[in-house]
Coordinates of C-alpha atoms and ligand atoms in Angstrom, one line a residue:
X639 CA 56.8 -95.7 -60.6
X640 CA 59.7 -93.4 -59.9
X641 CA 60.5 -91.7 -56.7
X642 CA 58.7 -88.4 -55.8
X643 CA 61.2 -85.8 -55.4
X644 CA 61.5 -81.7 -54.5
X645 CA 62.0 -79.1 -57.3
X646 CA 61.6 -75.7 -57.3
X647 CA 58.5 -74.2 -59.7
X648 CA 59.2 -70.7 -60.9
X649 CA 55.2 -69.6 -60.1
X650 CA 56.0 -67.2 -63.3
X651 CA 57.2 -68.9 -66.4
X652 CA 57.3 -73.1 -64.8
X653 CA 60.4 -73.7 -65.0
X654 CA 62.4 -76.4 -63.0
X655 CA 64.9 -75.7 -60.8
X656 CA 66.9 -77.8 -58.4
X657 CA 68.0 -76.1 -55.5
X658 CA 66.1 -72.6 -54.3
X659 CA 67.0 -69.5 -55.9
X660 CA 65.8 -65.7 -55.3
X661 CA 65.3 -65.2 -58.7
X662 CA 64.3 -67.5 -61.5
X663 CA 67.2 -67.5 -63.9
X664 CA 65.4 -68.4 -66.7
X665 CA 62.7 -65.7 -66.9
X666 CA 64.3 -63.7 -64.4
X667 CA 61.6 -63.2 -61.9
X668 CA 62.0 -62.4 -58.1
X669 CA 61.3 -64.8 -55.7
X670 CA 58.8 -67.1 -57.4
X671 CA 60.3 -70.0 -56.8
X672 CA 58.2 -72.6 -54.8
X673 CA 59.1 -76.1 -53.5
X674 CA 56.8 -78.4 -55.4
X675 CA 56.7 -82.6 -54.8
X676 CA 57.1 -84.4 -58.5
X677 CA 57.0 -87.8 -59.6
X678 CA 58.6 -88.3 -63.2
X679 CA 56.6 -88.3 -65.8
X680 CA 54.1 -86.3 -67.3
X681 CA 54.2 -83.1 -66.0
X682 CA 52.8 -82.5 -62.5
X683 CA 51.0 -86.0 -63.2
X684 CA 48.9 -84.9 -65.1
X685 CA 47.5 -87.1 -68.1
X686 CA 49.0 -86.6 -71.4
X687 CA 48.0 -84.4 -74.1
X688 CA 47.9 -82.1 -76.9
X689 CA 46.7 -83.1 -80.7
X690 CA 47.4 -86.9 -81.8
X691 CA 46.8 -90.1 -80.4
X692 CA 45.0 -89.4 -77.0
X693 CA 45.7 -91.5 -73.9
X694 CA 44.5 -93.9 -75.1
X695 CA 46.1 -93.7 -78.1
X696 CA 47.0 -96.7 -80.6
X697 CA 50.9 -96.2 -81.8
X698 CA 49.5 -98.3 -84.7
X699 CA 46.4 -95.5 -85.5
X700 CA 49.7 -93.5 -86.5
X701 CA 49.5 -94.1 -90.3
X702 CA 50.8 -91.0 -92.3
X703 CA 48.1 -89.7 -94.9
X704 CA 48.5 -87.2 -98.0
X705 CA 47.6 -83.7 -96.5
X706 CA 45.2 -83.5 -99.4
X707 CA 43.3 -86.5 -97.9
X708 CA 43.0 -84.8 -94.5
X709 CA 39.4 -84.7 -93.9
X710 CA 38.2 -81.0 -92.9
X711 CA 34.8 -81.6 -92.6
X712 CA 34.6 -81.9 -88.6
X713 CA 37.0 -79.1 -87.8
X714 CA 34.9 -76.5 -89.3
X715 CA 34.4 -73.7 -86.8
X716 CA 31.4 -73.0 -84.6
X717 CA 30.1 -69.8 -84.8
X718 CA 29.8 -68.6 -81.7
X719 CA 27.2 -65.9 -82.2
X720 CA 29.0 -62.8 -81.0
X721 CA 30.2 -61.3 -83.9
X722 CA 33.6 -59.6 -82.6
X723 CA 34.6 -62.3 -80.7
X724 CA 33.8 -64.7 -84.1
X725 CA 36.3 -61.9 -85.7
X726 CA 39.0 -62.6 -83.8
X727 CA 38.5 -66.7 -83.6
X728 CA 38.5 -66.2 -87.5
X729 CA 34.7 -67.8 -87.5
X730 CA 34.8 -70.0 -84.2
X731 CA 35.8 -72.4 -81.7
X732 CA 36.7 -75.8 -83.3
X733 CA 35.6 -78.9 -82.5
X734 CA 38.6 -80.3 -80.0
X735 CA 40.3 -77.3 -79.6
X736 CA 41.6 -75.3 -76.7
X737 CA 41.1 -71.5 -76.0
X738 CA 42.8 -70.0 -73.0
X739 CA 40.7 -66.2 -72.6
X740 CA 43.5 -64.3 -70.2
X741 CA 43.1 -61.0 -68.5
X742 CA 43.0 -59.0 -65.4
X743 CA 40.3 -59.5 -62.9
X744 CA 36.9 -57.9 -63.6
X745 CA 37.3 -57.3 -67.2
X746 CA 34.4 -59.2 -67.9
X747 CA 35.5 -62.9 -69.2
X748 CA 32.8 -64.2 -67.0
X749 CA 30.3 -62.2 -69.0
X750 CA 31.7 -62.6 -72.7
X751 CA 31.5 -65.8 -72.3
X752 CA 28.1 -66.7 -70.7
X753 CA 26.9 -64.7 -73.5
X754 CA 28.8 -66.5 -75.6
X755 CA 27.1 -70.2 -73.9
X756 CA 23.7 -68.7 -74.5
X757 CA 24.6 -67.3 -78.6
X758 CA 26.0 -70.6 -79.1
X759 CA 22.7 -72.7 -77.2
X760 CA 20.4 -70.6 -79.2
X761 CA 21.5 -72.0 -82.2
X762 CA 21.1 -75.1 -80.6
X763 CA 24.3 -76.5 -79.7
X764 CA 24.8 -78.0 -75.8
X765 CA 27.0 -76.1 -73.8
X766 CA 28.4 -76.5 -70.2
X767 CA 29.9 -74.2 -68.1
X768 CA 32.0 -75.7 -65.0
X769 CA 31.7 -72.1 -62.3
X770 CA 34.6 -72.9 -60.1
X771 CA 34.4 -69.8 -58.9
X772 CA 31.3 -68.4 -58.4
X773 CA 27.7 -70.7 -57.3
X774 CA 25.5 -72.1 -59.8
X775 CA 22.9 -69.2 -58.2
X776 CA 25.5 -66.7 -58.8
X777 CA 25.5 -67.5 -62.6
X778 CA 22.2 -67.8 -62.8
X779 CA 21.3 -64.2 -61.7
X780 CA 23.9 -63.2 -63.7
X781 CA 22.6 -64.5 -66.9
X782 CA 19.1 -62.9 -65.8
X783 CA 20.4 -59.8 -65.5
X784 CA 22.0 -60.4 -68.9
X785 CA 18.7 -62.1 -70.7
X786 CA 21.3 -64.8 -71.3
X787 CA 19.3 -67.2 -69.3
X788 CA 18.7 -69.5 -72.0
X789 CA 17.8 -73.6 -72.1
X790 CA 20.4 -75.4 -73.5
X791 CA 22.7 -73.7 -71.4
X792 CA 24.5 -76.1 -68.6
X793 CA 26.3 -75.3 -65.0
X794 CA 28.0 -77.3 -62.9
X795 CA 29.9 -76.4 -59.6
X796 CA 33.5 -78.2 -59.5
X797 CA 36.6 -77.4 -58.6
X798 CA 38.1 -80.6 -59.3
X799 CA 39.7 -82.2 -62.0
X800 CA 37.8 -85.5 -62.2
X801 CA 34.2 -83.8 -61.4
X802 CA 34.8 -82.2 -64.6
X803 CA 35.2 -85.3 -66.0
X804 CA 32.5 -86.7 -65.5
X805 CA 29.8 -83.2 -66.1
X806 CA 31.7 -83.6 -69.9
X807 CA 31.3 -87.3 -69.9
X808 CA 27.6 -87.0 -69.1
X809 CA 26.4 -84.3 -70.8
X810 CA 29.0 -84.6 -73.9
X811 CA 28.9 -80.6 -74.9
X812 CA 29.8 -79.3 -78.3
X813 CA 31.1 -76.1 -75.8
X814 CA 33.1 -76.4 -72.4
X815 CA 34.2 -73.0 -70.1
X816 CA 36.0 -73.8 -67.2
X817 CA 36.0 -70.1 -65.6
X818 CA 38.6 -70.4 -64.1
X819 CA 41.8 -72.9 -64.7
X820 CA 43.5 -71.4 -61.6
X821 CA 40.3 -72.6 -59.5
X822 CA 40.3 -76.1 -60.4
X823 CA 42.5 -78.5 -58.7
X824 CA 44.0 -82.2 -60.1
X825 CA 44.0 -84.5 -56.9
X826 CA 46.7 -86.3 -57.8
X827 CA 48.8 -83.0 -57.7
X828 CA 50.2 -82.4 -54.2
X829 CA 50.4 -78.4 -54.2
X830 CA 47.6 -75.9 -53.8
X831 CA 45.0 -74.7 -55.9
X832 CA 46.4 -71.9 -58.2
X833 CA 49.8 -72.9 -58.2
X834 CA 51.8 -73.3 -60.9
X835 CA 51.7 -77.3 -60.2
X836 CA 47.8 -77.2 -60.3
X837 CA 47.4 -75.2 -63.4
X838 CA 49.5 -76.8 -65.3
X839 CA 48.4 -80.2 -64.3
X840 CA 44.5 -79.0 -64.3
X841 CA 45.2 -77.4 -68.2
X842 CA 46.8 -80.6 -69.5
X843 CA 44.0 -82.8 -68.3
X844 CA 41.5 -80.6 -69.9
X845 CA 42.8 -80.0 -72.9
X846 CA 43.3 -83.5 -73.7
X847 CA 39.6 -84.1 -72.2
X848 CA 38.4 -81.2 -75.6
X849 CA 40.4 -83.2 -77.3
X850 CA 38.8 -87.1 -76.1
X851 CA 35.3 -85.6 -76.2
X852 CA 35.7 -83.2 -79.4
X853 CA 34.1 -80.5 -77.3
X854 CA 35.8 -76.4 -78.0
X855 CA 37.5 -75.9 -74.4
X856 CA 37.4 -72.4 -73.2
X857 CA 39.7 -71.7 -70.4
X858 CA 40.0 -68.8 -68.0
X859 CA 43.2 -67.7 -67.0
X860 CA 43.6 -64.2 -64.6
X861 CA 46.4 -62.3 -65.4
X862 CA 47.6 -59.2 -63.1
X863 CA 49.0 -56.5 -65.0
X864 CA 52.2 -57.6 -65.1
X865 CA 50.6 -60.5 -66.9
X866 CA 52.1 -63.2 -63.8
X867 CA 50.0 -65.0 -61.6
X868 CA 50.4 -68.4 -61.2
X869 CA 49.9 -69.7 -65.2
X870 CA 48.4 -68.3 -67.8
X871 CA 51.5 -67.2 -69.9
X872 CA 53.3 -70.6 -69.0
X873 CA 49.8 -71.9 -70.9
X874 CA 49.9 -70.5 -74.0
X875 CA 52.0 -73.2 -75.6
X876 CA 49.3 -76.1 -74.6
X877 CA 46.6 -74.4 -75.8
X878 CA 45.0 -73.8 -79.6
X879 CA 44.3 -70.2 -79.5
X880 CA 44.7 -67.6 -76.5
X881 CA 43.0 -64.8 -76.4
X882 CA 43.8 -61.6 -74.0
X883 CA 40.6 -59.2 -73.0
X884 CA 42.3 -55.8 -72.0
X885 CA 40.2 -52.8 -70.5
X886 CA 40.4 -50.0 -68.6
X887 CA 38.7 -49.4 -65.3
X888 CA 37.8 -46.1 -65.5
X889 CA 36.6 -47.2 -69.6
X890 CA 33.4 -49.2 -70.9
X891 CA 35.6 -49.9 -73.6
X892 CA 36.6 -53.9 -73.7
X893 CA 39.4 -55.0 -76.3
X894 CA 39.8 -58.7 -77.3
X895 CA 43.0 -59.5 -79.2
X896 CA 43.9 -63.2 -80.6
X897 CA 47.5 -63.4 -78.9
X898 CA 48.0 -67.0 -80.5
X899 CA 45.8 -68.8 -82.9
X900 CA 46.6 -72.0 -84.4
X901 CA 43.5 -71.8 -86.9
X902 CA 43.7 -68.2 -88.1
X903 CA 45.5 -64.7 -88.2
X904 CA 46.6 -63.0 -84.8
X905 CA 46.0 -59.6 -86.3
X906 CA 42.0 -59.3 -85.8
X907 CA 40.4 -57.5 -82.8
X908 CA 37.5 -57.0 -81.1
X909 CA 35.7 -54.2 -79.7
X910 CA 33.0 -54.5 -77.1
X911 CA 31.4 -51.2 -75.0
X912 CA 30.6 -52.9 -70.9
X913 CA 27.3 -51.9 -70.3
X914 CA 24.4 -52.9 -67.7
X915 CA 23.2 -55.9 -70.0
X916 CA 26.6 -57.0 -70.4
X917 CA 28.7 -56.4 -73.6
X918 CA 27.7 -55.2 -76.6
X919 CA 29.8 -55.0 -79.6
X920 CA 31.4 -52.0 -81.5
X921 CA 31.4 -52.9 -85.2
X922 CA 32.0 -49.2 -86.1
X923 CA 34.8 -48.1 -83.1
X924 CA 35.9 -44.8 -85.4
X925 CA 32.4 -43.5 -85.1
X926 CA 32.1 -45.0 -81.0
X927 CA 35.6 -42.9 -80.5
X928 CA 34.7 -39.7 -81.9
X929 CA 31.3 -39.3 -80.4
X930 CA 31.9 -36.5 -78.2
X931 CA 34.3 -35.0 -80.0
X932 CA 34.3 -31.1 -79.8
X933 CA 34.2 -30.0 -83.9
X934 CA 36.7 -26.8 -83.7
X935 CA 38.5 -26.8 -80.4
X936 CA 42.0 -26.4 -80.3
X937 CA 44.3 -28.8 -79.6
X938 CA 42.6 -32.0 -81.4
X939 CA 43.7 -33.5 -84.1
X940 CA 42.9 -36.8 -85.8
X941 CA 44.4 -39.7 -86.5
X942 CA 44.5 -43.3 -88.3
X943 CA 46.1 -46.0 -85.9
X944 CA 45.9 -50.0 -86.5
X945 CA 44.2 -51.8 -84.1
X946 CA 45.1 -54.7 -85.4
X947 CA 44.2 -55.4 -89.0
X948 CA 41.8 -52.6 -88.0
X949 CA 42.2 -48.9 -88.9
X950 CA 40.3 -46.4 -86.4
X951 CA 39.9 -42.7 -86.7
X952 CA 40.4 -41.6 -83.1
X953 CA 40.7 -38.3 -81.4
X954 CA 44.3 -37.0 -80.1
X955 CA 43.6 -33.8 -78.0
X956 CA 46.6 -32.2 -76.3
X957 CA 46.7 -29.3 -73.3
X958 CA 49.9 -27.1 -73.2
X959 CA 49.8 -25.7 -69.9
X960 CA 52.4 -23.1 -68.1
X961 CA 55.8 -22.8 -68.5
X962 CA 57.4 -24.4 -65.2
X963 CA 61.2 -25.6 -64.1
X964 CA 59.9 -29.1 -63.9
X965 CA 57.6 -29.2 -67.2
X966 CA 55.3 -32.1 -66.1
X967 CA 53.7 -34.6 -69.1
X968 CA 50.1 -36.6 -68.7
X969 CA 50.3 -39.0 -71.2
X970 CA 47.3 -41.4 -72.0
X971 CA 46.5 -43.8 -74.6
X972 CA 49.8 -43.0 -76.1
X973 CA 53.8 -43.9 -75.5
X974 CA 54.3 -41.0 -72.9
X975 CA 58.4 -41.9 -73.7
X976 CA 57.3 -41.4 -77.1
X977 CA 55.3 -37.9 -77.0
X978 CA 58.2 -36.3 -75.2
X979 CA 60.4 -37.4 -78.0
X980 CA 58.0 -35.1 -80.1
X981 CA 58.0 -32.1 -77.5
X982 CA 61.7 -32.3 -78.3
X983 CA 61.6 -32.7 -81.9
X984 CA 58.5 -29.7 -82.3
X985 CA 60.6 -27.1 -80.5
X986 CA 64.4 -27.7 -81.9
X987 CA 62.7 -28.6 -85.3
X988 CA 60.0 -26.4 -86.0
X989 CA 60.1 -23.9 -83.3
X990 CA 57.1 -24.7 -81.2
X991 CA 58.1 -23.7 -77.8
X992 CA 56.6 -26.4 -76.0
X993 CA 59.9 -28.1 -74.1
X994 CA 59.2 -26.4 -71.0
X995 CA 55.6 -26.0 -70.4
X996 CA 53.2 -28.6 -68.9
X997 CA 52.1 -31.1 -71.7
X998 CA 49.0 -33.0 -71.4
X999 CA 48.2 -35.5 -74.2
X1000 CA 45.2 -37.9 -74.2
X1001 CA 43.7 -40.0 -77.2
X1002 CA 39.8 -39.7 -76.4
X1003 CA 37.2 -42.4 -75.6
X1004 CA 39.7 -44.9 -74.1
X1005 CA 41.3 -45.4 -77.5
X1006 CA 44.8 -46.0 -78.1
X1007 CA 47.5 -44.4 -80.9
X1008 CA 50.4 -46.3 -80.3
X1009 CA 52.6 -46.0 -83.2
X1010 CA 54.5 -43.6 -84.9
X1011 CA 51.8 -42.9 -87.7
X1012 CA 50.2 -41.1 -84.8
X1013 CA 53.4 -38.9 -83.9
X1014 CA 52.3 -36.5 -86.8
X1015 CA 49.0 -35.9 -85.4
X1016 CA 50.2 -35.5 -81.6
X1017 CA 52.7 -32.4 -83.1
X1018 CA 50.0 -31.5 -84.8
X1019 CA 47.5 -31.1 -81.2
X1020 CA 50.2 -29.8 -79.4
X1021 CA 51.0 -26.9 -81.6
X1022 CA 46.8 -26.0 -82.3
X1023 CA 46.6 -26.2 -78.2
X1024 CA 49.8 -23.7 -78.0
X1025 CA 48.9 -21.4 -80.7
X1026 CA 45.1 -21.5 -79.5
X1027 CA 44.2 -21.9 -83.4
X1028 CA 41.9 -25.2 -84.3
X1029 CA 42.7 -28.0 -87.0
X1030 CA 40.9 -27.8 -90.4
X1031 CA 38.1 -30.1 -88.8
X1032 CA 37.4 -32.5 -91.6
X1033 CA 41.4 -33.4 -91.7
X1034 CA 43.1 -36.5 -90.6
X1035 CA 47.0 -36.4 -90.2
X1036 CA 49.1 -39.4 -90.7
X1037 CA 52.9 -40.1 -90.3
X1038 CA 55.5 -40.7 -88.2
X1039 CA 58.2 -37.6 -87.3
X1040 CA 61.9 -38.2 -87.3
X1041 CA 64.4 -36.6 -84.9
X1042 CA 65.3 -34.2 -87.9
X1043 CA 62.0 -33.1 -88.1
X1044 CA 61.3 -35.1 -91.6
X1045 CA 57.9 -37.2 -92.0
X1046 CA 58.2 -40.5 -92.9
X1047 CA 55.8 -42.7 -94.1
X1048 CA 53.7 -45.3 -92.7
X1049 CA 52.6 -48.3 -93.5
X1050 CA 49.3 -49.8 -94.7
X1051 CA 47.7 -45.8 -95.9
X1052 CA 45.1 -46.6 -98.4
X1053 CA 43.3 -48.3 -95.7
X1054 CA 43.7 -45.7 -93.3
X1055 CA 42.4 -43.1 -95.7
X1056 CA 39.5 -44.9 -96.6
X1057 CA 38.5 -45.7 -93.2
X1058 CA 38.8 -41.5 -92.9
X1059 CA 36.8 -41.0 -95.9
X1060 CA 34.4 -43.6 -95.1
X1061 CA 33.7 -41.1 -91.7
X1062 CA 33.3 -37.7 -94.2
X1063 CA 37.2 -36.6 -93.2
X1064 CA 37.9 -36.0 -96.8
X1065 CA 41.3 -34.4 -96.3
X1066 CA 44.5 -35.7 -95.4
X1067 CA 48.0 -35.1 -94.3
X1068 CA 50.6 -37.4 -95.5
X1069 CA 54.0 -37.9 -95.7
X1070 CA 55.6 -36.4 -99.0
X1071 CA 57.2 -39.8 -99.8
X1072 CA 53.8 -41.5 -99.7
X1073 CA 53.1 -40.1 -103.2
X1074 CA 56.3 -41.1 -104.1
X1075 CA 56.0 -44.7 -103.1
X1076 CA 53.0 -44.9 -104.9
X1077 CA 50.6 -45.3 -101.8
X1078 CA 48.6 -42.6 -102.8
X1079 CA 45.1 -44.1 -103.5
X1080 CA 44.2 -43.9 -107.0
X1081 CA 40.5 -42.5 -106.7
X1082 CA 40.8 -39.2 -105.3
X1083 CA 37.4 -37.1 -107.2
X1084 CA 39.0 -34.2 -109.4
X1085 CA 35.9 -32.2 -110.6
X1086 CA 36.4 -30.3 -113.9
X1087 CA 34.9 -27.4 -113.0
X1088 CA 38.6 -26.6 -111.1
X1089 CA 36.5 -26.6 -107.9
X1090 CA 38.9 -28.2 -105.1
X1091 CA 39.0 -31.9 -105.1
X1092 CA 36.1 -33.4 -102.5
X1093 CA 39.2 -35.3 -101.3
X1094 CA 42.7 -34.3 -101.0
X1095 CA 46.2 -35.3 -100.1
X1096 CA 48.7 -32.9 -99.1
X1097 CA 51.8 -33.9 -98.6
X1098 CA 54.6 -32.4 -96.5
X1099 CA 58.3 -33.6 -95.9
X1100 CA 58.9 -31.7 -92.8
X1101 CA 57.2 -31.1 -89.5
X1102 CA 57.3 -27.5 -89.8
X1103 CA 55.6 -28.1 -93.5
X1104 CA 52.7 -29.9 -92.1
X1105 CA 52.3 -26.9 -89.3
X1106 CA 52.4 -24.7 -91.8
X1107 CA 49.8 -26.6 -94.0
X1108 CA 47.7 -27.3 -90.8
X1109 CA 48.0 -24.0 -88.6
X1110 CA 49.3 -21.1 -91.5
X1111 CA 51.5 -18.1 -90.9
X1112 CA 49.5 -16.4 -88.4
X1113 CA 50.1 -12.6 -86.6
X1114 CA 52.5 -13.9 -83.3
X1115 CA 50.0 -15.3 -81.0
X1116 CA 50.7 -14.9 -76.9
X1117 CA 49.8 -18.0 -74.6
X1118 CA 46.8 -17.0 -72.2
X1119 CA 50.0 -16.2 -69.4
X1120 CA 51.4 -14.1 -72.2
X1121 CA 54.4 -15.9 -71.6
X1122 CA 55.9 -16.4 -74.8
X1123 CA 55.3 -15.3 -78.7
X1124 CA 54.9 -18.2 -80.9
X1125 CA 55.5 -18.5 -84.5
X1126 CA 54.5 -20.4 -87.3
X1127 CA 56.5 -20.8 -89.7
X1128 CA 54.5 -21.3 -93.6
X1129 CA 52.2 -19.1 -95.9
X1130 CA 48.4 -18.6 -94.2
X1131 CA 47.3 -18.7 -97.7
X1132 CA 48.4 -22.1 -98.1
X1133 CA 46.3 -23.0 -95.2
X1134 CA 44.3 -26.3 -95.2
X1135 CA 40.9 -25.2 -94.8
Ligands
TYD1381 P1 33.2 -60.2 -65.0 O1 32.7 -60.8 -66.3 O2 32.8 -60.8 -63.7 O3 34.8 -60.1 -65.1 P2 35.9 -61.2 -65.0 O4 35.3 -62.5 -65.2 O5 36.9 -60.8 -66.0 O6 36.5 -61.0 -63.6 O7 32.8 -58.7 -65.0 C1 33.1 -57.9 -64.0 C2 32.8 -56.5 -64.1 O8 31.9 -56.2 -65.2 C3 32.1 -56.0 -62.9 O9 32.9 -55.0 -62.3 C4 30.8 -55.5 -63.2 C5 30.9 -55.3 -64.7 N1 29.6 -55.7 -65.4 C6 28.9 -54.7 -66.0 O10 29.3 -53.5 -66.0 N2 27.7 -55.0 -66.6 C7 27.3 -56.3 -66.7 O11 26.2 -56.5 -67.2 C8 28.0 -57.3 -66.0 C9 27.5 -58.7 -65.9 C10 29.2 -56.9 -65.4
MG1382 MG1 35.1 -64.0 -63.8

């Protein structure tokens, strides 16, 4: 056996380094680099892993097959039971495989997943879950307060590496959770629990215990909002599939995105609403977000944005407050560098005089419009909140504004219209070159009778255009401070109504 000897473990990314350094130089973090006692070999100790021969792998098992031979039949996924979370696993956990579920604390990975145990026991398959945190009574009232408390669900208090072992040896589950990997320690791992050392070591033993015992591994990893803390984003390349939960505190709304996922598209997400019995899904988000909308008020304006594969109508209100010498800008749910990119572009463009007045702009129900097929929609709340005049109410505006004041086009529209329509907002306000690309979706209902189409695309190639459309040519309106006059520029007859 080699020699144990001192490096220095960036606590942020895991890289090596020889001698001490303020800052790592590979991911270029500030002073998290710890002294850490090695011996060569596998990493911190730890056991070998990852798919292939196990440890105790046969080099002679290693005979190459035709893919077509590859047998399938184990590694079809398990269902877990909650229907977003199966969305984003594309069907399941495998048999074998290794999940790591990231995110801040308090999120509520402890609850997804105990009511992920009891979906998955109820349709009979054994599940353990290693607390390493919290007391086997702790869990327990938990799951009552849940209803989870289901038989065929399994607890066992450890904190160590080879007491997990064994609760997977003797009970041989078809579902592991170890909540959480930065709790569990690997005694032949000198540095402390939750260090980079540990985690590592702790995640390489497990993983190649799922992969020994055939069992789907579920790890949690915290993350603080800079997404450090000891591990989890030095993880992702031992594990399967990793999953971040995102939510915000002052939000029920719970987000689970596939960040990795060796068995399906990254794309998917998952909406769940926290609640007192735990976490319900949200298989129709548009009509969640738009709840409490207020039908008529200006300065809201709707929108299409991608979560994901996922298009949601949400809900982008905007305040235009005071003139001041130090305009100030509240910007949530949205790119706040972003939205005063389109205060810019609104007043030099199309002559909204919003540059120096207070701007508050908010995407409602916790939702979030982060992409420039939003921009259109945020001019569009800004300019109604301004001019005190509401947005046709049944009309969803779509694309992304240039710094000339043009509107481009956006990706993926037919599915963002029909996600609109599905939700009664039958009109739409698109890009100009949309029709001209061919985007524009083929079934729009033209009665004969010359009544006005039940749905309708109007297009507009500037800004100002789609103001005009939106708002009309009104009489010079006066800001409740009669401040300044404002001006839209268009023909109120062409109005959207
Ligand atoms: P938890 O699952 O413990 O979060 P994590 O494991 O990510 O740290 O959930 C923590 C929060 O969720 C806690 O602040 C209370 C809240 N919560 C509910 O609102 N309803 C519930 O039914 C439960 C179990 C938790
Ligand atoms: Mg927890």
């Amino acid at each position: 056996m080699s020699k144990p000897h001192l490096v220095h473990r960036c606590q942020s990314c895991g890289a090596s380094h020889s001698r001490w350094a303020g800052r790592c130089s590979v991911c270029g973090e500030w002073n998290s680099l710890e002294e850490e006692l090695v011996v060569d070999g596998p990493v911190g100790g730890a056991r070998p892993a990852g798919p292939g021969p196990g440890p105790e792998g046969n080099e002679g098992d290693c005979v190459p097959v035709a893919l077509s031979d590859v047998d399938l039949s184990a590694h079809a996924p398990m269902p877990t039971g909650i229907g977003e979370l199966d969305r984003v696993l594309a069907g399941g956990l495998l048999p074998g495989s290794a999940t790591l579920l990231g995110g801040e604390p308090g999120t509520g990975k402890s609850t997804l997943l105990l009511q992920a145990l009891a979906a998955m026991a109820s349709s009979g398959r054994r599940c353990l879950l290693v607390a390493a945190e919290e007391s086997a009574q702790q869990v327990r009232r938990r799951a009552g307060r849940l209803g989870t408390d289901v038989p065929g669900v399994f607890v066992v208090e450890a904190t160590r590496l080879p007491q997990v072992e064994a609760a997977v040896a003797s009970l041989a589950p078809d579902m592991v959770v170890v909540d959480s990997v930065q709790a569990v320690s690997d005694t032949e791992v000198a540095s402390p629990a939750g260090s980079m050392a540990q985690v590592r070591a702790c995640s390489h033993g497990l993983v190649a215990l799922a992969r020994a015992s055939h069992a789907a591994l579920v790890l949690v990893g915290h993350v603080t909002k800079d997404g450090a803390l000891a591990g989890p984003r030095a993880l992702e390349h031992l594990v399967d599939t990793v999953l971040s939960f995102e939510g915000d505190r002052y939000s029920s709304l719970r987000v689970l995105r596939a960040v990795k996922h060796r068995f399906g598209a990254t794309g998917e997400t998952g909406l769940f609403e926290m609640g007192e019995k735990g976490l319900t899904g949200v298989p129709d988000p548009s009509s969640f977000f738009l709840g409490d909308r207020l039908v008529g008020a200006p300065g809201s304006a709707l929108t299409v944005p991608l979560e994901g594969y996922r298009p949601l109508v949400v809900e982008v209100q905007a305040l235009v407050g005071r003139s001041s010498p130090v305009p100030r800008r509240f910007v949530t749910g949205l790119d706040a560098g972003r939205v005063g990119f389109l205060v810019a572009v609104l007043e030099k463009r199309a002559g909204v005089p919003v540059g120096d007045c207070d701007v508050y702009v908010s995407v409602a129900g916790g939702a979030r419009a982060c992409e420039p097929a939003a921009d259109l929609a945020v001019c569009l709340a800004l300019a109604s909140s301004l001019s005190g005049k509401p947005l046709p109410g049944q009309m969803v505006a779509l694309g992304e504004v240039g710094l000339g004041g043009e509107l481009r086009r956006v990706n993926a529209m037919p599915k963002r219209l029909t996600e609109a329509r599905r939700l009664g907002f039958h009109d739409a306000l698109v890009p100009a070159s949309t029709e001209r690309h061919g985007a524009r979706p083929e079934d729009d209902a033209r009665p004969e009778d010359g009544a006005r189409p039940r749905r309708r695309e109007l297009p507009a190639s500037t800004l100002r255009q789609a103001l005009a459309l939106a708002l009309g040519e009104g009489p010079a309106v006066r800001m409740a401070q009669g401040e300044r006059p404002i001006v839209l520029v268009g023909d109120e007859n062409q109005r959207l109504r």
